[in-house]
mmCIF file of N, CA, C and O in Angstrom:
data_model
loop_
_atom_site.group_PDB
_atom_site.id
_atom_site.type_symbol
_atom_site.label_atom_id
_atom_site.label_comp_id
_atom_site.label_asym_id
_atom_site.label_seq_id
_atom_site.Cartn_x
_atom_site.Cartn_y
_atom_site.Cartn_z
ATOM 1 N N UNK U 1 -2.607 -14.993 -9.490
ATOM 2 C CA UNK U 1 -1.979 -14.088 -8.559
ATOM 3 C C UNK U 1 -1.713 -14.866 -7.264
ATOM 4 O O UNK U 1 -2.629 -15.272 -6.588
ATOM 5 N N UNK U 2 -0.444 -15.072 -6.943
ATOM 6 C CA UNK U 2 -0.103 -15.805 -5.737
ATOM 7 C C UNK U 2 0.338 -14.890 -4.606
ATOM 8 O O UNK U 2 0.008 -15.122 -3.458
ATOM 9 N N UNK U 3 1.103 -13.855 -4.924
ATOM 10 C CA UNK U 3 1.611 -12.949 -3.902
ATOM 11 C C UNK U 3 1.267 -11.519 -4.262
ATOM 12 O O UNK U 3 1.333 -11.129 -5.417
ATOM 13 N N UNK U 4 0.911 -10.747 -3.277
ATOM 14 C CA UNK U 4 0.715 -9.313 -3.460
ATOM 15 C C UNK U 4 1.466 -8.610 -2.330
ATOM 16 O O UNK U 4 1.824 -9.221 -1.325
ATOM 17 N N UNK U 5 1.679 -7.314 -2.520
ATOM 18 C CA UNK U 5 2.438 -6.533 -1.554
ATOM 19 C C UNK U 5 1.613 -5.332 -1.119
ATOM 20 O O UNK U 5 0.806 -4.813 -1.878
ATOM 21 N N UNK U 6 1.834 -4.893 0.118
ATOM 22 C CA UNK U 6 1.102 -3.775 0.678
ATOM 23 C C UNK U 6 2.090 -2.928 1.476
ATOM 24 O O UNK U 6 3.075 -3.440 2.001
ATOM 25 N N UNK U 7 1.813 -1.621 1.558
ATOM 26 C CA UNK U 7 2.627 -0.721 2.372
ATOM 27 C C UNK U 7 1.949 -0.542 3.720
ATOM 28 O O UNK U 7 0.756 -0.265 3.794
ATOM 29 N N UNK U 8 2.729 -0.691 4.770
ATOM 30 C CA UNK U 8 2.191 -0.550 6.120
ATOM 31 C C UNK U 8 3.030 0.455 6.897
ATOM 32 O O UNK U 8 4.252 0.421 6.851
ATOM 33 N N UNK U 9 2.360 1.341 7.595
ATOM 34 C CA UNK U 9 3.000 2.329 8.454
ATOM 35 C C UNK U 9 2.317 2.253 9.811
ATOM 36 O O UNK U 9 1.167 2.687 9.959
ATOM 37 N N UNK U 10 2.991 1.654 10.782
ATOM 38 C CA UNK U 10 2.357 1.407 12.078
ATOM 39 C C UNK U 10 1.229 0.403 11.908
ATOM 40 O O UNK U 10 1.442 -0.689 11.415
ATOM 41 N N UNK U 11 0.021 0.809 12.283
ATOM 42 C CA UNK U 11 -1.125 -0.087 12.091
ATOM 43 C C UNK U 11 -2.020 0.389 10.946
ATOM 44 O O UNK U 11 -3.183 0.016 10.866
ATOM 45 N N UNK U 12 -1.462 1.216 10.053
ATOM 46 C CA UNK U 12 -2.224 1.727 8.912
ATOM 47 C C UNK U 12 -1.642 1.210 7.610
ATOM 48 O O UNK U 12 -0.447 0.932 7.513
ATOM 49 N N UNK U 13 -2.510 1.104 6.600
ATOM 50 C CA UNK U 13 -2.113 0.636 5.277
ATOM 51 C C UNK U 13 -2.306 1.758 4.259
ATOM 52 O O UNK U 13 -3.233 2.559 4.363
ATOM 53 N N UNK U 14 -1.442 1.783 3.249
ATOM 54 C CA UNK U 14 -1.487 2.808 2.203
ATOM 55 C C UNK U 14 -2.727 2.634 1.339
ATOM 56 O O UNK U 14 -2.994 1.545 0.836
ATOM 57 N N UNK U 15 -3.481 3.720 1.176
ATOM 58 C CA UNK U 15 -4.714 3.672 0.383
ATOM 59 C C UNK U 15 -4.602 4.489 -0.902
ATOM 60 O O UNK U 15 -5.406 4.321 -1.808
ATOM 61 N N UNK U 16 -3.644 5.373 -0.996
ATOM 62 C CA UNK U 16 -3.480 6.168 -2.207
ATOM 63 C C UNK U 16 -3.063 7.584 -1.885
ATOM 64 O O UNK U 16 -2.765 7.921 -0.744
ATOM 65 N N UNK U 17 -3.046 8.429 -2.926
ATOM 66 C CA UNK U 17 -2.716 9.834 -2.728
ATOM 67 C C UNK U 17 -3.953 10.667 -2.929
ATOM 68 O O UNK U 17 -4.782 10.387 -3.787
ATOM 69 N N UNK U 18 -4.055 11.718 -2.145
ATOM 70 C CA UNK U 18 -5.195 12.622 -2.194
ATOM 71 C C UNK U 18 -4.677 13.985 -2.645
ATOM 72 O O UNK U 18 -3.856 14.601 -1.973
ATOM 73 N N UNK U 19 -5.132 14.449 -3.812
ATOM 74 C CA UNK U 19 -4.698 15.730 -4.346
ATOM 75 C C UNK U 19 -5.652 16.823 -3.895
ATOM 76 O O UNK U 19 -6.846 16.610 -3.755
ATOM 77 N N UNK U 20 -5.100 18.036 -3.660
ATOM 78 C CA UNK U 20 -5.964 19.147 -3.277
ATOM 79 C C UNK U 20 -5.788 20.304 -4.263
ATOM 80 O O UNK U 20 -5.048 20.207 -5.237
ATOM 81 N N UNK U 21 -6.433 21.402 -4.018
ATOM 82 C CA UNK U 21 -6.457 22.520 -4.963
ATOM 83 C C UNK U 21 -5.121 23.233 -5.121
ATOM 84 O O UNK U 21 -4.902 23.923 -6.107
ATOM 85 N N UNK U 22 -4.214 23.090 -4.192
ATOM 86 C CA UNK U 22 -2.928 23.791 -4.271
ATOM 87 C C UNK U 22 -1.854 22.949 -4.959
ATOM 88 O O UNK U 22 -0.670 23.222 -4.829
ATOM 89 N N UNK U 23 -2.252 21.951 -5.693
ATOM 90 C CA UNK U 23 -1.344 21.048 -6.418
ATOM 91 C C UNK U 23 -0.409 20.276 -5.498
ATOM 92 O O UNK U 23 0.631 19.805 -5.916
ATOM 93 N N UNK U 24 -0.755 20.186 -4.249
ATOM 94 C CA UNK U 24 -0.027 19.340 -3.309
ATOM 95 C C UNK U 24 -0.815 18.051 -3.128
ATOM 96 O O UNK U 24 -1.968 17.961 -3.492
ATOM 97 N N UNK U 25 -0.177 17.081 -2.583
ATOM 98 C CA UNK U 25 -0.891 15.844 -2.292
ATOM 99 C C UNK U 25 -0.485 15.337 -0.918
ATOM 100 O O UNK U 25 0.533 15.722 -0.365
ATOM 101 N N UNK U 26 -1.319 14.489 -0.397
ATOM 102 C CA UNK U 26 -1.019 13.816 0.854
ATOM 103 C C UNK U 26 -1.375 12.349 0.676
ATOM 104 O O UNK U 26 -2.140 11.974 -0.208
ATOM 105 N N UNK U 27 -0.815 11.535 1.517
ATOM 106 C CA UNK U 27 -1.067 10.102 1.435
ATOM 107 C C UNK U 27 -2.294 9.752 2.261
ATOM 108 O O UNK U 27 -2.443 10.198 3.391
ATOM 109 N N UNK U 28 -3.175 8.956 1.675
ATOM 110 C CA UNK U 28 -4.353 8.462 2.400
ATOM 111 C C UNK U 28 -4.010 7.092 2.969
ATOM 112 O O UNK U 28 -3.446 6.247 2.282
ATOM 113 N N UNK U 29 -4.355 6.904 4.228
ATOM 114 C CA UNK U 29 -4.087 5.643 4.906
ATOM 115 C C UNK U 29 -5.409 5.086 5.433
ATOM 116 O O UNK U 29 -6.367 5.821 5.631
ATOM 117 N N UNK U 30 -5.440 3.789 5.645
ATOM 118 C CA UNK U 30 -6.632 3.131 6.162
ATOM 119 C C UNK U 30 -6.219 2.084 7.189
ATOM 120 O O UNK U 30 -5.102 1.559 7.130
ATOM 121 N N UNK U 31 -7.120 1.795 8.103
ATOM 122 C CA UNK U 31 -6.838 0.743 9.071
ATOM 123 C C UNK U 31 -7.444 -0.593 8.649
ATOM 124 O O UNK U 31 -7.333 -1.580 9.350
ATOM 125 N N UNK U 32 -8.058 -0.614 7.478
ATOM 126 C CA UNK U 32 -8.713 -1.814 6.965
ATOM 127 C C UNK U 32 -7.945 -2.320 5.749
ATOM 128 O O UNK U 32 -7.827 -1.627 4.746
ATOM 129 N N UNK U 33 -7.433 -3.524 5.816
ATOM 130 C CA UNK U 33 -6.657 -4.088 4.711
ATOM 131 C C UNK U 33 -7.491 -4.223 3.440
ATOM 132 O O UNK U 33 -6.960 -4.137 2.339
ATOM 133 N N UNK U 34 -8.808 -4.377 3.567
ATOM 134 C CA UNK U 34 -9.675 -4.483 2.386
ATOM 135 C C UNK U 34 -9.699 -3.193 1.576
ATOM 136 O O UNK U 34 -9.961 -3.217 0.380
ATOM 137 N N UNK U 35 -9.436 -2.055 2.211
ATOM 138 C CA UNK U 35 -9.438 -0.766 1.520
ATOM 139 C C UNK U 35 -8.056 -0.353 1.026
ATOM 140 O O UNK U 35 -7.907 0.647 0.336
ATOM 141 N N UNK U 36 -7.030 -1.098 1.387
ATOM 142 C CA UNK U 36 -5.655 -0.762 1.018
ATOM 143 C C UNK U 36 -5.374 -1.126 -0.437
ATOM 144 O O UNK U 36 -6.063 -1.960 -1.035
ATOM 145 N N UNK U 37 -4.358 -0.480 -0.989
ATOM 146 C CA UNK U 37 -3.925 -0.808 -2.349
ATOM 147 C C UNK U 37 -2.980 -2.000 -2.276
ATOM 148 O O UNK U 37 -1.970 -1.957 -1.571
ATOM 149 N N UNK U 38 -3.304 -3.047 -2.993
ATOM 150 C CA UNK U 38 -2.470 -4.235 -3.095
ATOM 151 C C UNK U 38 -1.836 -4.246 -4.474
ATOM 152 O O UNK U 38 -2.493 -3.959 -5.460
ATOM 153 N N UNK U 39 -0.565 -4.579 -4.542
ATOM 154 C CA UNK U 39 0.142 -4.550 -5.825
ATOM 155 C C UNK U 39 0.949 -5.822 -6.003
ATOM 156 O O UNK U 39 1.468 -6.385 -5.032
ATOM 157 N N UNK U 40 1.080 -6.250 -7.237
ATOM 158 C CA UNK U 40 1.916 -7.402 -7.558
ATOM 159 C C UNK U 40 3.367 -6.985 -7.789
ATOM 160 O O UNK U 40 4.246 -7.826 -7.861
ATOM 161 N N UNK U 41 3.630 -5.684 -7.918
ATOM 162 C CA UNK U 41 4.968 -5.181 -8.224
ATOM 163 C C UNK U 41 5.665 -4.729 -6.935
ATOM 164 O O UNK U 41 5.364 -3.681 -6.380
ATOM 165 N N UNK U 42 6.621 -5.523 -6.480
ATOM 166 C CA UNK U 42 7.316 -5.229 -5.231
ATOM 167 C C UNK U 42 8.103 -3.930 -5.303
ATOM 168 O O UNK U 42 8.154 -3.173 -4.332
ATOM 169 N N UNK U 43 8.719 -3.641 -6.441
ATOM 170 C CA UNK U 43 9.539 -2.435 -6.560
ATOM 171 C C UNK U 43 8.724 -1.164 -6.359
ATOM 172 O O UNK U 43 9.172 -0.228 -5.681
ATOM 173 N N UNK U 44 7.526 -1.107 -6.922
ATOM 174 C CA UNK U 44 6.661 0.065 -6.740
ATOM 175 C C UNK U 44 6.253 0.228 -5.281
ATOM 176 O O UNK U 44 6.261 1.331 -4.735
ATOM 177 N N UNK U 45 5.903 -0.865 -4.644
ATOM 178 C CA UNK U 45 5.481 -0.822 -3.249
ATOM 179 C C UNK U 45 6.648 -0.397 -2.360
ATOM 180 O O UNK U 45 6.490 0.402 -1.439
ATOM 181 N N UNK U 46 7.830 -0.882 -2.670
ATOM 182 C CA UNK U 46 9.008 -0.533 -1.874
ATOM 183 C C UNK U 46 9.320 0.962 -1.984
ATOM 184 O O UNK U 46 9.660 1.606 -0.992
ATOM 185 N N UNK U 47 9.176 1.545 -3.177
ATOM 186 C CA UNK U 47 9.420 2.976 -3.374
ATOM 187 C C UNK U 47 8.436 3.818 -2.558
ATOM 188 O O UNK U 47 8.813 4.798 -1.926
ATOM 189 N N UNK U 48 7.172 3.443 -2.574
ATOM 190 C CA UNK U 48 6.158 4.165 -1.800
ATOM 191 C C UNK U 48 6.474 4.056 -0.309
ATOM 192 O O UNK U 48 6.398 5.038 0.425
ATOM 193 N N UNK U 49 6.834 2.866 0.134
ATOM 194 C CA UNK U 49 7.145 2.654 1.546
ATOM 195 C C UNK U 49 8.319 3.527 1.983
ATOM 196 O O UNK U 49 8.297 4.110 3.068
ATOM 197 N N UNK U 50 9.335 3.646 1.141
ATOM 198 C CA UNK U 50 10.483 4.481 1.482
ATOM 199 C C UNK U 50 10.097 5.951 1.557
ATOM 200 O O UNK U 50 10.594 6.681 2.415
ATOM 201 N N UNK U 51 9.191 6.395 0.686
ATOM 202 C CA UNK U 51 8.763 7.794 0.681
ATOM 203 C C UNK U 51 8.022 8.171 1.959
ATOM 204 O O UNK U 51 8.191 9.263 2.486
ATOM 205 N N UNK U 52 7.175 7.268 2.454
ATOM 206 C CA UNK U 52 6.342 7.616 3.609
ATOM 207 C C UNK U 52 6.903 7.093 4.929
ATOM 208 O O UNK U 52 6.335 7.338 5.978
ATOM 209 N N UNK U 53 8.008 6.368 4.877
ATOM 210 C CA UNK U 53 8.612 5.865 6.105
ATOM 211 C C UNK U 53 8.007 4.574 6.603
ATOM 212 O O UNK U 53 8.176 4.211 7.763
ATOM 213 N N UNK U 54 7.301 3.877 5.733
ATOM 214 C CA UNK U 54 6.680 2.608 6.115
ATOM 215 C C UNK U 54 7.497 1.424 5.642
ATOM 216 O O UNK U 54 8.654 1.555 5.256
ATOM 217 N N UNK U 55 6.892 0.267 5.660
ATOM 218 C CA UNK U 55 7.540 -0.966 5.220
ATOM 219 C C UNK U 55 6.641 -1.684 4.230
ATOM 220 O O UNK U 55 5.417 -1.581 4.290
ATOM 221 N N UNK U 56 7.267 -2.422 3.321
ATOM 222 C CA UNK U 56 6.529 -3.228 2.341
ATOM 223 C C UNK U 56 6.368 -4.637 2.898
ATOM 224 O O UNK U 56 7.333 -5.231 3.387
ATOM 225 N N UNK U 57 5.152 -5.145 2.840
ATOM 226 C CA UNK U 57 4.862 -6.483 3.334
ATOM 227 C C UNK U 57 4.310 -7.346 2.207
ATOM 228 O O UNK U 57 3.546 -6.883 1.369
ATOM 229 N N UNK U 58 4.699 -8.608 2.217
ATOM 230 C CA UNK U 58 4.205 -9.578 1.237
ATOM 231 C C UNK U 58 3.029 -10.328 1.843
ATOM 232 O O UNK U 58 3.077 -10.754 2.999
ATOM 233 N N UNK U 59 1.976 -10.489 1.060
ATOM 234 C CA UNK U 59 0.809 -11.232 1.490
ATOM 235 C C UNK U 59 0.682 -12.454 0.582
ATOM 236 O O UNK U 59 0.627 -12.316 -0.641
ATOM 237 N N UNK U 60 0.674 -13.619 1.165
ATOM 238 C CA UNK U 60 0.528 -14.851 0.400
ATOM 239 C C UNK U 60 -0.944 -15.175 0.240
ATOM 240 O O UNK U 60 -1.677 -15.234 1.218
ATOM 241 N N UNK U 61 -1.354 -15.372 -0.997
ATOM 242 C CA UNK U 61 -2.743 -15.704 -1.279
ATOM 243 C C UNK U 61 -2.862 -17.193 -1.589
ATOM 244 O O UNK U 61 -2.125 -17.730 -2.386
ATOM 245 N N UNK U 62 -3.790 -17.821 -0.930
ATOM 246 C CA UNK U 62 -4.054 -19.234 -1.169
ATOM 247 C C UNK U 62 -5.550 -19.440 -1.351
ATOM 248 O O UNK U 62 -6.359 -18.771 -0.699
ATOM 249 N N UNK U 63 -5.902 -20.370 -2.207
ATOM 250 C CA UNK U 63 -7.308 -20.684 -2.419
ATOM 251 C C UNK U 63 -7.827 -21.495 -1.245
ATOM 252 O O UNK U 63 -7.196 -22.438 -0.788
ATOM 253 N N UNK U 64 -8.974 -21.099 -0.741
ATOM 254 C CA UNK U 64 -9.601 -21.805 0.365
ATOM 255 C C UNK U 64 -10.717 -22.671 -0.192
ATOM 256 O O UNK U 64 -11.531 -22.222 -0.982
ATOM 257 N N UNK U 65 -10.744 -23.926 0.214
ATOM 258 C CA UNK U 65 -11.754 -24.839 -0.292
ATOM 259 C C UNK U 65 -12.844 -25.053 0.725
ATOM 260 O O UNK U 65 -12.701 -24.946 1.881
#
C-alpha cells in the first residue's frame, strides 16, 4: 500500500456513518487522522467528499527506517 485517500471537511476527517432508530444516518467526523477511514479507492472517497461538501486528500505512505 503506497497511497491512501481520506475525506477532509475543514479540520475534521470522515470517520463513517452513524445510523439511528429512525432509519436516518449522519456522518461521523473526527479531528484525529488515526481514527479516520483511509481508503485505497479514490473514486469511493471522492463520492463521499462530494456528498458531505469536503475534499479528498491523498496521503503518501513511506517506510521509515
